[in-house]
Amino acid sequence: MAEEKKYTENTAAVLKADSLKRIYDVLESEETPFEARVQKAAKGERLVTISTEPQHIQHFTNVLNKCKGV
């Protein structure tokens, strides 16, 4: 069993539920290590939290912002 990595930094955004496919597609091709968590925030909205290493946090913030704008 692989050792679980604990990341100290995270970024989050509330996305429309119909934007989830887009974020999943983007993250599927991502090479930078990360962990993602999706929670229901409200009807039709999901809170997506991405945890990663500090040097990659801005990259994932940009990814979330782009998916938010879809």
CHARMM-style PDB file with segment names, atoms N, HN, CA, C and O in Angstrom:
ATOM      1  N   MET     1       0.838  -1.177   0.000  1.00  0.00      PROA
ATOM      2  CA  MET     1       0.000   0.000   0.000  1.00  0.00      PROA
ATOM      3  C   MET     1       0.887   1.246   0.000  1.00  0.00      PROA
ATOM      4  O   MET     1       1.868   1.316   0.739  1.00  0.00      PROA
ATOM      5  N   ALA     2       0.536   2.219  -0.828  1.00  0.00      PROA
ATOM      6  HN  ALA     2      -0.261   2.162  -1.428  1.00  0.00      PROA
ATOM      7  CA  ALA     2       1.319   3.446  -0.939  1.00  0.00      PROA
ATOM      8  C   ALA     2       1.125   4.313   0.301  1.00  0.00      PROA
ATOM      9  O   ALA     2       0.045   4.360   0.891  1.00  0.00      PROA
ATOM     10  N   GLU     3       2.196   4.991   0.674  1.00  0.00      PROA
ATOM     11  HN  GLU     3       3.073   4.953   0.195  1.00  0.00      PROA
ATOM     12  CA  GLU     3       2.121   5.895   1.818  1.00  0.00      PROA
ATOM     13  C   GLU     3       1.320   7.136   1.441  1.00  0.00      PROA
ATOM     14  O   GLU     3       1.523   7.713   0.373  1.00  0.00      PROA
ATOM     15  N   GLU     4       0.419   7.537   2.314  1.00  0.00      PROA
ATOM     16  HN  GLU     4       0.254   7.068   3.181  1.00  0.00      PROA
ATOM     17  CA  GLU     4      -0.418   8.704   2.044  1.00  0.00      PROA
ATOM     18  C   GLU     4       0.370   9.979   2.317  1.00  0.00      PROA
ATOM     19  O   GLU     4       1.015  10.110   3.357  1.00  0.00      PROA
ATOM     20  N   LYS     5       0.313  10.908   1.381  1.00  0.00      PROA
ATOM     21  HN  LYS     5      -0.212  10.801   0.536  1.00  0.00      PROA
ATOM     22  CA  LYS     5       1.029  12.181   1.498  1.00  0.00      PROA
ATOM     23  C   LYS     5       0.119  13.189   2.194  1.00  0.00      PROA
ATOM     24  O   LYS     5      -1.054  13.316   1.844  1.00  0.00      PROA
ATOM     25  N   LYS     6       0.650  13.891   3.161  1.00  0.00      PROA
ATOM     26  HN  LYS     6       1.603  13.788   3.446  1.00  0.00      PROA
ATOM     27  CA  LYS     6      -0.107  14.935   3.856  1.00  0.00      PROA
ATOM     28  C   LYS     6       0.391  16.294   3.377  1.00  0.00      PROA
ATOM     29  O   LYS     6       1.552  16.651   3.582  1.00  0.00      PROA
ATOM     30  N   TYR     7      -0.489  17.036   2.746  1.00  0.00      PROA
ATOM     31  HN  TYR     7      -1.432  16.746   2.579  1.00  0.00      PROA
ATOM     32  CA  TYR     7      -0.143  18.360   2.245  1.00  0.00      PROA
ATOM     33  C   TYR     7      -0.532  19.410   3.272  1.00  0.00      PROA
ATOM     34  O   TYR     7      -1.531  19.261   3.977  1.00  0.00      PROA
ATOM     35  N   THR     8       0.258  20.469   3.353  1.00  0.00      PROA
ATOM     36  HN  THR     8       1.069  20.590   2.781  1.00  0.00      PROA
ATOM     37  CA  THR     8       0.016  21.505   4.356  1.00  0.00      PROA
ATOM     38  C   THR     8      -0.738  22.709   3.808  1.00  0.00      PROA
ATOM     39  O   THR     8      -1.275  23.500   4.583  1.00  0.00      PROA
ATOM     40  N   GLU     9      -0.790  22.862   2.500  1.00  0.00      PROA
ATOM     41  HN  GLU     9      -0.354  22.219   1.870  1.00  0.00      PROA
ATOM     42  CA  GLU     9      -1.443  24.018   1.884  1.00  0.00      PROA
ATOM     43  C   GLU     9      -2.683  23.586   1.119  1.00  0.00      PROA
ATOM     44  O   GLU     9      -2.713  22.501   0.539  1.00  0.00      PROA
ATOM     45  N   ASN    10      -3.711  24.437   1.115  1.00  0.00      PROA
ATOM     46  HN  ASN    10      -3.686  25.319   1.586  1.00  0.00      PROA
ATOM     47  CA  ASN    10      -4.883  24.123   0.303  1.00  0.00      PROA
ATOM     48  C   ASN    10      -5.512  25.392  -0.243  1.00  0.00      PROA
ATOM     49  O   ASN    10      -5.298  26.494   0.264  1.00  0.00      PROA
ATOM     50  N   THR    11      -6.288  25.199  -1.285  1.00  0.00      PROA
ATOM     51  HN  THR    11      -6.461  24.305  -1.697  1.00  0.00      PROA
ATOM     52  CA  THR    11      -7.048  26.260  -1.920  1.00  0.00      PROA
ATOM     53  C   THR    11      -8.432  25.702  -2.194  1.00  0.00      PROA
ATOM     54  O   THR    11      -8.584  24.499  -2.408  1.00  0.00      PROA
ATOM     55  N   ALA    12      -9.432  26.551  -2.188  1.00  0.00      PROA
ATOM     56  HN  ALA    12      -9.309  27.528  -2.014  1.00  0.00      PROA
ATOM     57  CA  ALA    12     -10.796  26.061  -2.360  1.00  0.00      PROA
ATOM     58  C   ALA    12     -11.637  27.067  -3.133  1.00  0.00      PROA
ATOM     59  O   ALA    12     -11.341  28.261  -3.171  1.00  0.00      PROA
ATOM     60  N   ALA    13     -12.690  26.548  -3.746  1.00  0.00      PROA
ATOM     61  HN  ALA    13     -12.931  25.578  -3.716  1.00  0.00      PROA
ATOM     62  CA  ALA    13     -13.642  27.396  -4.467  1.00  0.00      PROA
ATOM     63  C   ALA    13     -14.985  26.689  -4.506  1.00  0.00      PROA
ATOM     64  O   ALA    13     -15.054  25.460  -4.516  1.00  0.00      PROA
ATOM     65  N   VAL    14     -16.044  27.474  -4.528  1.00  0.00      PROA
ATOM     66  HN  VAL    14     -15.988  28.473  -4.520  1.00  0.00      PROA
ATOM     67  CA  VAL    14     -17.386  26.926  -4.710  1.00  0.00      PROA
ATOM     68  C   VAL    14     -17.681  26.962  -6.201  1.00  0.00      PROA
ATOM     69  O   VAL    14     -17.638  28.019  -6.831  1.00  0.00      PROA
ATOM     70  N   LEU    15     -17.981  25.787  -6.759  1.00  0.00      PROA
ATOM     71  HN  LEU    15     -18.016  24.928  -6.248  1.00  0.00      PROA
ATOM     72  CA  LEU    15     -18.279  25.657  -8.183  1.00  0.00      PROA
ATOM     73  C   LEU    15     -19.715  25.205  -8.366  1.00  0.00      PROA
ATOM     74  O   LEU    15     -20.272  24.518  -7.510  1.00  0.00      PROA
ATOM     75  N   LYS    16     -20.304  25.588  -9.469  1.00  0.00      PROA
ATOM     76  HN  LYS    16     -19.851  26.146 -10.164  1.00  0.00      PROA
ATOM     77  CA  LYS    16     -21.618  25.064  -9.826  1.00  0.00      PROA
ATOM     78  C   LYS    16     -21.467  23.563 -10.042  1.00  0.00      PROA
ATOM     79  O   LYS    16     -20.449  23.111 -10.567  1.00  0.00      PROA
ATOM     80  N   ALA    17     -22.451  22.805  -9.650  1.00  0.00      PROA
ATOM     81  HN  ALA    17     -23.278  23.172  -9.223  1.00  0.00      PROA
ATOM     82  CA  ALA    17     -22.383  21.352  -9.774  1.00  0.00      PROA
ATOM     83  C   ALA    17     -22.110  20.923 -11.207  1.00  0.00      PROA
ATOM     84  O   ALA    17     -21.431  19.921 -11.433  1.00  0.00      PROA
ATOM     85  N   ASP    18     -22.635  21.673 -12.183  1.00  0.00      PROA
ATOM     86  HN  ASP    18     -23.186  22.487 -11.999  1.00  0.00      PROA
ATOM     87  CA  ASP    18     -22.416  21.285 -13.578  1.00  0.00      PROA
ATOM     88  C   ASP    18     -21.000  21.609 -14.065  1.00  0.00      PROA
ATOM     89  O   ASP    18     -20.652  21.259 -15.193  1.00  0.00      PROA
ATOM     90  N   SER    19     -20.177  22.267 -13.245  1.00  0.00      PROA
ATOM     91  HN  SER    19     -20.459  22.550 -12.328  1.00  0.00      PROA
ATOM     92  CA  SER    19     -18.770  22.523 -13.581  1.00  0.00      PROA
ATOM     93  C   SER    19     -17.854  21.394 -13.112  1.00  0.00      PROA
ATOM     94  O   SER    19     -16.660  21.397 -13.416  1.00  0.00      PROA
ATOM     95  N   LEU    20     -18.403  20.434 -12.379  1.00  0.00      PROA
ATOM     96  HN  LEU    20     -19.372  20.432 -12.132  1.00  0.00      PROA
ATOM     97  CA  LEU    20     -17.572  19.363 -11.834  1.00  0.00      PROA
ATOM     98  C   LEU    20     -16.897  18.532 -12.918  1.00  0.00      PROA
ATOM     99  O   LEU    20     -15.741  18.142 -12.759  1.00  0.00      PROA
ATOM    100  N   LYS    21     -17.593  18.256 -14.010  1.00  0.00      PROA
ATOM    101  HN  LYS    21     -18.533  18.574 -14.139  1.00  0.00      PROA
ATOM    102  CA  LYS    21     -16.975  17.466 -15.076  1.00  0.00      PROA
ATOM    103  C   LYS    21     -15.737  18.171 -15.592  1.00  0.00      PROA
ATOM    104  O   LYS    21     -14.717  17.533 -15.851  1.00  0.00      PROA
ATOM    105  N   ARG    22     -15.821  19.478 -15.743  1.00  0.00      PROA
ATOM    106  HN  ARG    22     -16.650  19.996 -15.533  1.00  0.00      PROA
ATOM    107  CA  ARG    22     -14.668  20.258 -16.228  1.00  0.00      PROA
ATOM    108  C   ARG    22     -13.486  20.148 -15.263  1.00  0.00      PROA
ATOM    109  O   ARG    22     -12.360  19.907 -15.698  1.00  0.00      PROA
ATOM    110  N   ILE    23     -13.722  20.321 -13.970  1.00  0.00      PROA
ATOM    111  HN  ILE    23     -14.637  20.517 -13.617  1.00  0.00      PROA
ATOM    112  CA  ILE    23     -12.617  20.243 -13.010  1.00  0.00      PROA
ATOM    113  C   ILE    23     -12.043  18.833 -12.963  1.00  0.00      PROA
ATOM    114  O   ILE    23     -10.828  18.665 -12.857  1.00  0.00      PROA
ATOM    115  N   TYR    24     -12.906  17.809 -13.039  1.00  0.00      PROA
ATOM    116  HN  TYR    24     -13.893  17.945 -13.125  1.00  0.00      PROA
ATOM    117  CA  TYR    24     -12.409  16.431 -13.065  1.00  0.00      PROA
ATOM    118  C   TYR    24     -11.536  16.194 -14.292  1.00  0.00      PROA
ATOM    119  O   TYR    24     -10.484  15.565 -14.183  1.00  0.00      PROA
ATOM    120  N   ASP    25     -11.950  16.685 -15.450  1.00  0.00      PROA
ATOM    121  HN  ASP    25     -12.804  17.196 -15.538  1.00  0.00      PROA
ATOM    122  CA  ASP    25     -11.164  16.521 -16.676  1.00  0.00      PROA
ATOM    123  C   ASP    25      -9.804  17.200 -16.550  1.00  0.00      PROA
ATOM    124  O   ASP    25      -8.785  16.634 -16.946  1.00  0.00      PROA
ATOM    125  N   VAL    26      -9.789  18.399 -16.004  1.00  0.00      PROA
ATOM    126  HN  VAL    26     -10.617  18.859 -15.682  1.00  0.00      PROA
ATOM    127  CA  VAL    26      -8.531  19.133 -15.838  1.00  0.00      PROA
ATOM    128  C   VAL    26      -7.617  18.402 -14.856  1.00  0.00      PROA
ATOM    129  O   VAL    26      -6.427  18.236 -15.123  1.00  0.00      PROA
ATOM    130  N   LEU    27      -8.163  17.967 -13.730  1.00  0.00      PROA
ATOM    131  HN  LEU    27      -9.130  18.101 -13.513  1.00  0.00      PROA
ATOM    132  CA  LEU    27      -7.343  17.302 -12.718  1.00  0.00      PROA
ATOM    133  C   LEU    27      -6.859  15.930 -13.169  1.00  0.00      PROA
ATOM    134  O   LEU    27      -5.790  15.485 -12.752  1.00  0.00      PROA
ATOM    135  N   GLU    28      -7.627  15.259 -14.011  1.00  0.00      PROA
ATOM    136  HN  GLU    28      -8.496  15.620 -14.350  1.00  0.00      PROA
ATOM    137  CA  GLU    28      -7.236  13.935 -14.505  1.00  0.00      PROA
ATOM    138  C   GLU    28      -5.910  13.991 -15.263  1.00  0.00      PROA
ATOM    139  O   GLU    28      -5.115  13.055 -15.187  1.00  0.00      PROA
ATOM    140  N   SER    29      -5.668  15.073 -15.987  1.00  0.00      PROA
ATOM    141  HN  SER    29      -6.314  15.834 -16.048  1.00  0.00      PROA
ATOM    142  CA  SER    29      -4.433  15.188 -16.770  1.00  0.00      PROA
ATOM    143  C   SER    29      -3.323  15.927 -16.008  1.00  0.00      PROA
ATOM    144  O   SER    29      -2.246  16.163 -16.555  1.00  0.00      PROA
ATOM    145  N   GLU    30      -3.582  16.284 -14.771  1.00  0.00      PROA
ATOM    146  HN  GLU    30      -4.457  16.092 -14.326  1.00  0.00      PROA
ATOM    147  CA  GLU    30      -2.617  17.036 -13.964  1.00  0.00      PROA
ATOM    148  C   GLU    30      -1.443  16.147 -13.541  1.00  0.00      PROA
ATOM    149  O   GLU    30      -1.641  15.027 -13.069  1.00  0.00      PROA
ATOM    150  N   GLU    31      -0.229  16.654 -13.715  1.00  0.00      PROA
ATOM    151  HN  GLU    31      -0.068  17.563 -14.099  1.00  0.00      PROA
ATOM    152  CA  GLU    31       0.969  15.909 -13.324  1.00  0.00      PROA
ATOM    153  C   GLU    31       1.476  16.307 -11.941  1.00  0.00      PROA
ATOM    154  O   GLU    31       2.208  15.545 -11.309  1.00  0.00      PROA
ATOM    155  N   THR    32       1.098  17.479 -11.472  1.00  0.00      PROA
ATOM    156  HN  THR    32       0.504  18.098 -11.986  1.00  0.00      PROA
ATOM    157  CA  THR    32       1.515  17.950 -10.156  1.00  0.00      PROA
ATOM    158  C   THR    32       0.756  17.170  -9.082  1.00  0.00      PROA
ATOM    159  O   THR    32      -0.462  17.025  -9.184  1.00  0.00      PROA
ATOM    160  N   PRO    33       1.449  16.661  -8.049  1.00  0.00      PROA
ATOM    161  CA  PRO    33       0.771  15.897  -6.998  1.00  0.00      PROA
ATOM    162  C   PRO    33      -0.227  16.764  -6.212  1.00  0.00      PROA
ATOM    163  O   PRO    33       0.048  17.925  -5.910  1.00  0.00      PROA
ATOM    164  N   PHE    34      -1.379  16.183  -5.890  1.00  0.00      PROA
ATOM    165  HN  PHE    34      -1.602  15.240  -6.135  1.00  0.00      PROA
ATOM    166  CA  PHE    34      -2.411  16.907  -5.143  1.00  0.00      PROA
ATOM    167  C   PHE    34      -3.400  15.915  -4.550  1.00  0.00      PROA
ATOM    168  O   PHE    34      -3.405  14.735  -4.899  1.00  0.00      PROA
ATOM    169  N   GLU    35      -4.228  16.409  -3.656  1.00  0.00      PROA
ATOM    170  HN  GLU    35      -4.224  17.368  -3.372  1.00  0.00      PROA
ATOM    171  CA  GLU    35      -5.397  15.687  -3.153  1.00  0.00      PROA
ATOM    172  C   GLU    35      -6.582  16.616  -3.348  1.00  0.00      PROA
ATOM    173  O   GLU    35      -6.454  17.828  -3.175  1.00  0.00      PROA
ATOM    174  N   ALA    36      -7.729  16.066  -3.704  1.00  0.00      PROA
ATOM    175  HN  ALA    36      -7.834  15.081  -3.845  1.00  0.00      PROA
ATOM    176  CA  ALA    36      -8.920  16.895  -3.902  1.00  0.00      PROA
ATOM    177  C   ALA    36     -10.081  16.338  -3.088  1.00  0.00      PROA
ATOM    178  O   ALA    36     -10.222  15.128  -2.915  1.00  0.00      PROA
ATOM    179  N   ARG    37     -10.901  17.248  -2.599  1.00  0.00      PROA
ATOM    180  HN  ARG    37     -10.787  18.232  -2.740  1.00  0.00      PROA
ATOM    181  CA  ARG    37     -12.099  16.877  -1.845  1.00  0.00      PROA
ATOM    182  C   ARG    37     -13.256  17.710  -2.371  1.00  0.00      PROA
ATOM    183  O   ARG    37     -13.125  18.917  -2.573  1.00  0.00      PROA
ATOM    184  N   VAL    38     -14.388  17.055  -2.591  1.00  0.00      PROA
ATOM    185  HN  VAL    38     -14.494  16.074  -2.428  1.00  0.00      PROA
ATOM    186  CA  VAL    38     -15.586  17.745  -3.080  1.00  0.00      PROA
ATOM    187  C   VAL    38     -16.692  17.556  -2.046  1.00  0.00      PROA
ATOM    188  O   VAL    38     -16.982  16.435  -1.629  1.00  0.00      PROA
ATOM    189  N   GLN    39     -17.304  18.664  -1.637  1.00  0.00      PROA
ATOM    190  HN  GLN    39     -17.069  19.575  -1.976  1.00  0.00      PROA
ATOM    191  CA  GLN    39     -18.391  18.634  -0.662  1.00  0.00      PROA
ATOM    192  C   GLN    39     -19.568  19.442  -1.190  1.00  0.00      PROA
ATOM    193  O   GLN    39     -19.387  20.412  -1.926  1.00  0.00      PROA
ATOM    194  N   LYS    40     -20.757  19.038  -0.814  1.00  0.00      PROA
ATOM    195  HN  LYS    40     -20.904  18.250  -0.216  1.00  0.00      PROA
ATOM    196  CA  LYS    40     -21.939  19.805  -1.188  1.00  0.00      PROA
ATOM    197  C   LYS    40     -21.975  21.070  -0.335  1.00  0.00      PROA
ATOM    198  O   LYS    40     -21.959  21.003   0.894  1.00  0.00      PROA
ATOM    199  N   ALA    41     -22.024  22.226  -1.004  1.00  0.00      PROA
ATOM    200  HN  ALA    41     -22.037  22.280  -2.002  1.00  0.00      PROA
ATOM    201  CA  ALA    41     -22.074  23.507  -0.295  1.00  0.00      PROA
ATOM    202  C   ALA    41     -23.515  23.995  -0.176  1.00  0.00      PROA
ATOM    203  O   ALA    41     -23.926  24.498   0.870  1.00  0.00      PROA
ATOM    204  N   ALA    42     -24.266  23.843  -1.245  1.00  0.00      PROA
ATOM    205  HN  ALA    42     -23.932  23.434  -2.094  1.00  0.00      PROA
ATOM    206  CA  ALA    42     -25.670  24.245  -1.306  1.00  0.00      PROA
ATOM    207  C   ALA    42     -26.271  23.537  -2.511  1.00  0.00      PROA
ATOM    208  O   ALA    42     -25.566  22.851  -3.251  1.00  0.00      PROA
ATOM    209  N   LYS    43     -27.557  23.702  -2.704  1.00  0.00      PROA
ATOM    210  HN  LYS    43     -28.130  24.259  -2.104  1.00  0.00      PROA
ATOM    211  CA  LYS    43     -28.195  23.068  -3.854  1.00  0.00      PROA
ATOM    212  C   LYS    43     -27.540  23.582  -5.141  1.00  0.00      PROA
ATOM    213  O   LYS    43     -27.535  24.782  -5.415  1.00  0.00      PROA
ATOM    214  N   GLY    44     -26.991  22.654  -5.916  1.00  0.00      PROA
ATOM    215  HN  GLY    44     -26.994  21.679  -5.692  1.00  0.00      PROA
ATOM    216  CA  GLY    44     -26.360  23.005  -7.185  1.00  0.00      PROA
ATOM    217  C   GLY    44     -24.957  23.577  -7.068  1.00  0.00      PROA
ATOM    218  O   GLY    44     -24.387  24.012  -8.069  1.00  0.00      PROA
ATOM    219  N   GLU    45     -24.383  23.588  -5.858  1.00  0.00      PROA
ATOM    220  HN  GLU    45     -24.846  23.235  -5.045  1.00  0.00      PROA
ATOM    221  CA  GLU    45     -23.039  24.118  -5.649  1.00  0.00      PROA
ATOM    222  C   GLU    45     -22.188  23.124  -4.875  1.00  0.00      PROA
ATOM    223  O   GLU    45     -22.667  22.449  -3.963  1.00  0.00      PROA
ATOM    224  N   ARG    46     -20.903  23.047  -5.258  1.00  0.00      PROA
ATOM    225  HN  ARG    46     -20.514  23.596  -5.998  1.00  0.00      PROA
ATOM    226  CA  ARG    46     -19.973  22.144  -4.597  1.00  0.00      PROA
ATOM    227  C   ARG    46     -18.729  22.909  -4.164  1.00  0.00      PROA
ATOM    228  O   ARG    46     -18.216  23.749  -4.904  1.00  0.00      PROA
ATOM    229  N   LEU    47     -18.251  22.614  -2.967  1.00  0.00      PROA
ATOM    230  HN  LEU    47     -18.667  21.932  -2.365  1.00  0.00      PROA
ATOM    231  CA  LEU    47     -17.000  23.173  -2.469  1.00  0.00      PROA
ATOM    232  C   LEU    47     -15.889  22.207  -2.859  1.00  0.00      PROA
ATOM    233  O   LEU    47     -15.870  21.061  -2.412  1.00  0.00      PROA
ATOM    234  N   VAL    48     -14.965  22.671  -3.692  1.00  0.00      PROA
ATOM    235  HN  VAL    48     -14.980  23.603  -4.056  1.00  0.00      PROA
ATOM    236  CA  VAL    48     -13.835  21.858  -4.133  1.00  0.00      PROA
ATOM    237  C   VAL    48     -12.594  22.380  -3.417  1.00  0.00      PROA
ATOM    238  O   VAL    48     -12.230  23.547  -3.562  1.00  0.00      PROA
ATOM    239  N   THR    49     -11.946  21.509  -2.642  1.00  0.00      PROA
ATOM    240  HN  THR    49     -12.242  20.561  -2.524  1.00  0.00      PROA
ATOM    241  CA  THR    49     -10.726  21.859  -1.919  1.00  0.00      PROA
ATOM    242  C   THR    49      -9.587  21.023  -2.472  1.00  0.00      PROA
ATOM    243  O   THR    49      -9.683  19.798  -2.544  1.00  0.00      PROA
ATOM    244  N   ILE    50      -8.514  21.684  -2.860  1.00  0.00      PROA
ATOM    245  HN  ILE    50      -8.435  22.679  -2.802  1.00  0.00      PROA
ATOM    246  CA  ILE    50      -7.337  20.996  -3.386  1.00  0.00      PROA
ATOM    247  C   ILE    50      -6.177  21.260  -2.437  1.00  0.00      PROA
ATOM    248  O   ILE    50      -5.860  22.411  -2.134  1.00  0.00      PROA
ATOM    249  N   SER    51      -5.549  20.189  -1.974  1.00  0.00      PROA
ATOM    250  HN  SER    51      -5.807  19.255  -2.221  1.00  0.00      PROA
ATOM    251  CA  SER    51      -4.378  20.281  -1.105  1.00  0.00      PROA
ATOM    252  C   SER    51      -3.152  19.871  -1.903  1.00  0.00      PROA
ATOM    253  O   SER    51      -3.198  18.939  -2.705  1.00  0.00      PROA
ATOM    254  N   THR    52      -2.055  20.582  -1.672  1.00  0.00      PROA
ATOM    255  HN  THR    52      -2.017  21.340  -1.020  1.00  0.00      PROA
ATOM    256  CA  THR    52      -0.829  20.320  -2.422  1.00  0.00      PROA
ATOM    257  C   THR    52       0.360  20.911  -1.670  1.00  0.00      PROA
ATOM    258  O   THR    52       0.213  21.421  -0.560  1.00  0.00      PROA
ATOM    259  N   GLU    53       1.523  20.836  -2.280  1.00  0.00      PROA
ATOM    260  HN  GLU    53       1.642  20.422  -3.182  1.00  0.00      PROA
ATOM    261  CA  GLU    53       2.729  21.420  -1.702  1.00  0.00      PROA
ATOM    262  C   GLU    53       2.685  22.942  -1.897  1.00  0.00      PROA
ATOM    263  O   GLU    53       2.090  23.425  -2.861  1.00  0.00      PROA
ATOM    264  N   PRO    54       3.311  23.694  -0.987  1.00  0.00      PROA
ATOM    265  CA  PRO    54       3.224  25.164  -1.039  1.00  0.00      PROA
ATOM    266  C   PRO    54       3.602  25.778  -2.386  1.00  0.00      PROA
ATOM    267  O   PRO    54       2.985  26.756  -2.806  1.00  0.00      PROA
ATOM    268  N   GLN    55       4.584  25.235  -3.055  1.00  0.00      PROA
ATOM    269  HN  GLN    55       5.085  24.440  -2.714  1.00  0.00      PROA
ATOM    270  CA  GLN    55       5.023  25.831  -4.321  1.00  0.00      PROA
ATOM    271  C   GLN    55       4.015  25.645  -5.450  1.00  0.00      PROA
ATOM    272  O   GLN    55       4.153  26.274  -6.499  1.00  0.00      PROA
ATOM    273  N   HSD    56       3.002  24.795  -5.261  1.00  0.00      PROA
ATOM    274  HN  HSD    56       2.890  24.284  -4.409  1.00  0.00      PROA
ATOM    275  CA  HSD    56       2.015  24.536  -6.310  1.00  0.00      PROA
ATOM    276  C   HSD    56       0.648  25.159  -6.029  1.00  0.00      PROA
ATOM    277  O   HSD    56      -0.267  25.029  -6.842  1.00  0.00      PROA
ATOM    278  N   ILE    57       0.502  25.827  -4.897  1.00  0.00      PROA
ATOM    279  HN  ILE    57       1.245  25.932  -4.236  1.00  0.00      PROA
ATOM    280  CA  ILE    57      -0.819  26.315  -4.494  1.00  0.00      PROA
ATOM    281  C   ILE    57      -1.374  27.351  -5.472  1.00  0.00      PROA
ATOM    282  O   ILE    57      -2.570  27.328  -5.764  1.00  0.00      PROA
ATOM    283  N   GLN    58      -0.550  28.246  -5.976  1.00  0.00      PROA
ATOM    284  HN  GLN    58       0.421  28.265  -5.739  1.00  0.00      PROA
ATOM    285  CA  GLN    58      -1.033  29.262  -6.917  1.00  0.00      PROA
ATOM    286  C   GLN    58      -1.525  28.617  -8.211  1.00  0.00      PROA
ATOM    287  O   GLN    58      -2.520  29.056  -8.788  1.00  0.00      PROA
ATOM    288  N   HSD    59      -0.833  27.583  -8.660  1.00  0.00      PROA
ATOM    289  HN  HSD    59      -0.025  27.227  -8.191  1.00  0.00      PROA
ATOM    290  CA  HSD    59      -1.245  26.861  -9.872  1.00  0.00      PROA
ATOM    291  C   HSD    59      -2.666  26.315  -9.709  1.00  0.00      PROA
ATOM    292  O   HSD    59      -3.505  26.487 -10.593  1.00  0.00      PROA
ATOM    293  N   PHE    60      -2.933  25.658  -8.581  1.00  0.00      PROA
ATOM    294  HN  PHE    60      -2.252  25.517  -7.863  1.00  0.00      PROA
ATOM    295  CA  PHE    60      -4.256  25.069  -8.381  1.00  0.00      PROA
ATOM    296  C   PHE    60      -5.322  26.129  -8.103  1.00  0.00      PROA
ATOM    297  O   PHE    60      -6.491  25.920  -8.429  1.00  0.00      PROA
ATOM    298  N   THR    61      -4.946  27.246  -7.515  1.00  0.00      PROA
ATOM    299  HN  THR    61      -3.997  27.415  -7.250  1.00  0.00      PROA
ATOM    300  CA  THR    61      -5.884  28.356  -7.361  1.00  0.00      PROA
ATOM    301  C   THR    61      -6.319  28.847  -8.736  1.00  0.00      PROA
ATOM    302  O   THR    61      -7.498  29.118  -8.959  1.00  0.00      PROA
ATOM    303  N   ASN    62      -5.365  28.959  -9.655  1.00  0.00      PROA
ATOM    304  HN  ASN    62      -4.406  28.738  -9.474  1.00  0.00      PROA
ATOM    305  CA  ASN    62      -5.680  29.364 -11.028  1.00  0.00      PROA
ATOM    306  C   ASN    62      -6.586  28.347 -11.719  1.00  0.00      PROA
ATOM    307  O   ASN    62      -7.515  28.728 -12.430  1.00  0.00      PROA
ATOM    308  N   VAL    63      -6.322  27.057 -11.514  1.00  0.00      PROA
ATOM    309  HN  VAL    63      -5.567  26.747 -10.935  1.00  0.00      PROA
ATOM    310  CA  VAL    63      -7.157  26.001 -12.104  1.00  0.00      PROA
ATOM    311  C   VAL    63      -8.597  26.144 -11.615  1.00  0.00      PROA
ATOM    312  O   VAL    63      -9.532  26.104 -12.415  1.00  0.00      PROA
ATOM    313  N   LEU    64      -8.777  26.311 -10.309  1.00  0.00      PROA
ATOM    314  HN  LEU    64      -8.018  26.344  -9.659  1.00  0.00      PROA
ATOM    315  CA  LEU    64     -10.127  26.462  -9.754  1.00  0.00      PROA
ATOM    316  C   LEU    64     -10.814  27.708 -10.297  1.00  0.00      PROA
ATOM    317  O   LEU    64     -11.997  27.669 -10.636  1.00  0.00      PROA
ATOM    318  N   ASN    65     -10.087  28.800 -10.380  1.00  0.00      PROA
ATOM    319  HN  ASN    65      -9.126  28.831 -10.105  1.00  0.00      PROA
ATOM    320  CA  ASN    65     -10.678  30.044 -10.886  1.00  0.00      PROA
ATOM    321  C   ASN    65     -11.115  29.911 -12.337  1.00  0.00      PROA
ATOM    322  O   ASN    65     -12.160  30.437 -12.719  1.00  0.00      PROA
ATOM    323  N   LYS    66     -10.333  29.219 -13.142  1.00  0.00      PROA
ATOM    324  HN  LYS    66      -9.484  28.791 -12.831  1.00  0.00      PROA
ATOM    325  CA  LYS    66     -10.713  29.010 -14.545  1.00  0.00      PROA
ATOM    326  C   LYS    66     -11.975  28.160 -14.643  1.00  0.00      PROA
ATOM    327  O   LYS    66     -12.856  28.443 -15.455  1.00  0.00      PROA
ATOM    328  N   CYS    67     -12.063  27.123 -13.819  1.00  0.00      PROA
ATOM    329  HN  CYS    67     -11.347  26.894 -13.160  1.00  0.00      PROA
ATOM    330  CA  CYS    67     -13.245  26.254 -13.858  1.00  0.00      PROA
ATOM    331  C   CYS    67     -14.470  26.970 -13.296  1.00  0.00      PROA
ATOM    332  O   CYS    67     -15.598  26.682 -13.696  1.00  0.00      PROA
ATOM    333  N   LYS    68     -14.253  27.889 -12.385  1.00  0.00      PROA
ATOM    334  HN  LYS    68     -13.337  28.123 -12.060  1.00  0.00      PROA
ATOM    335  CA  LYS    68     -15.344  28.669 -11.800  1.00  0.00      PROA
ATOM    336  C   LYS    68     -15.978  29.580 -12.844  1.00  0.00      PROA
ATOM    337  O   LYS    68     -17.183  29.833 -12.816  1.00  0.00      PROA
ATOM    338  N   GLY    69     -15.164  30.061 -13.752  1.00  0.00      PROA
ATOM    339  HN  GLY    69     -14.186  29.855 -13.776  1.00  0.00      PROA
ATOM    340  CA  GLY    69     -15.642  30.978 -14.771  1.00  0.00      PROA
ATOM    341  C   GLY    69     -16.377  30.319 -15.919  1.00  0.00      PROA
ATOM    342  O   GLY    69     -16.902  31.011 -16.791  1.00  0.00      PROA
ATOM    343  N   VAL    70     -16.425  28.996 -15.938  1.00  0.00      PROA
ATOM    344  HN  VAL    70     -15.998  28.434 -15.230  1.00  0.00      PROA
ATOM    345  CA  VAL    70     -17.089  28.274 -17.043  1.00  0.00      PROA
ATOM    346  C   VAL    70     -18.582  28.372 -16.887  1.00  0.00      PROA
ATOM    347  OT1 VAL    70     -19.325  27.835 -17.708  1.00  0.00      PROA
TER     348      VAL     70
END
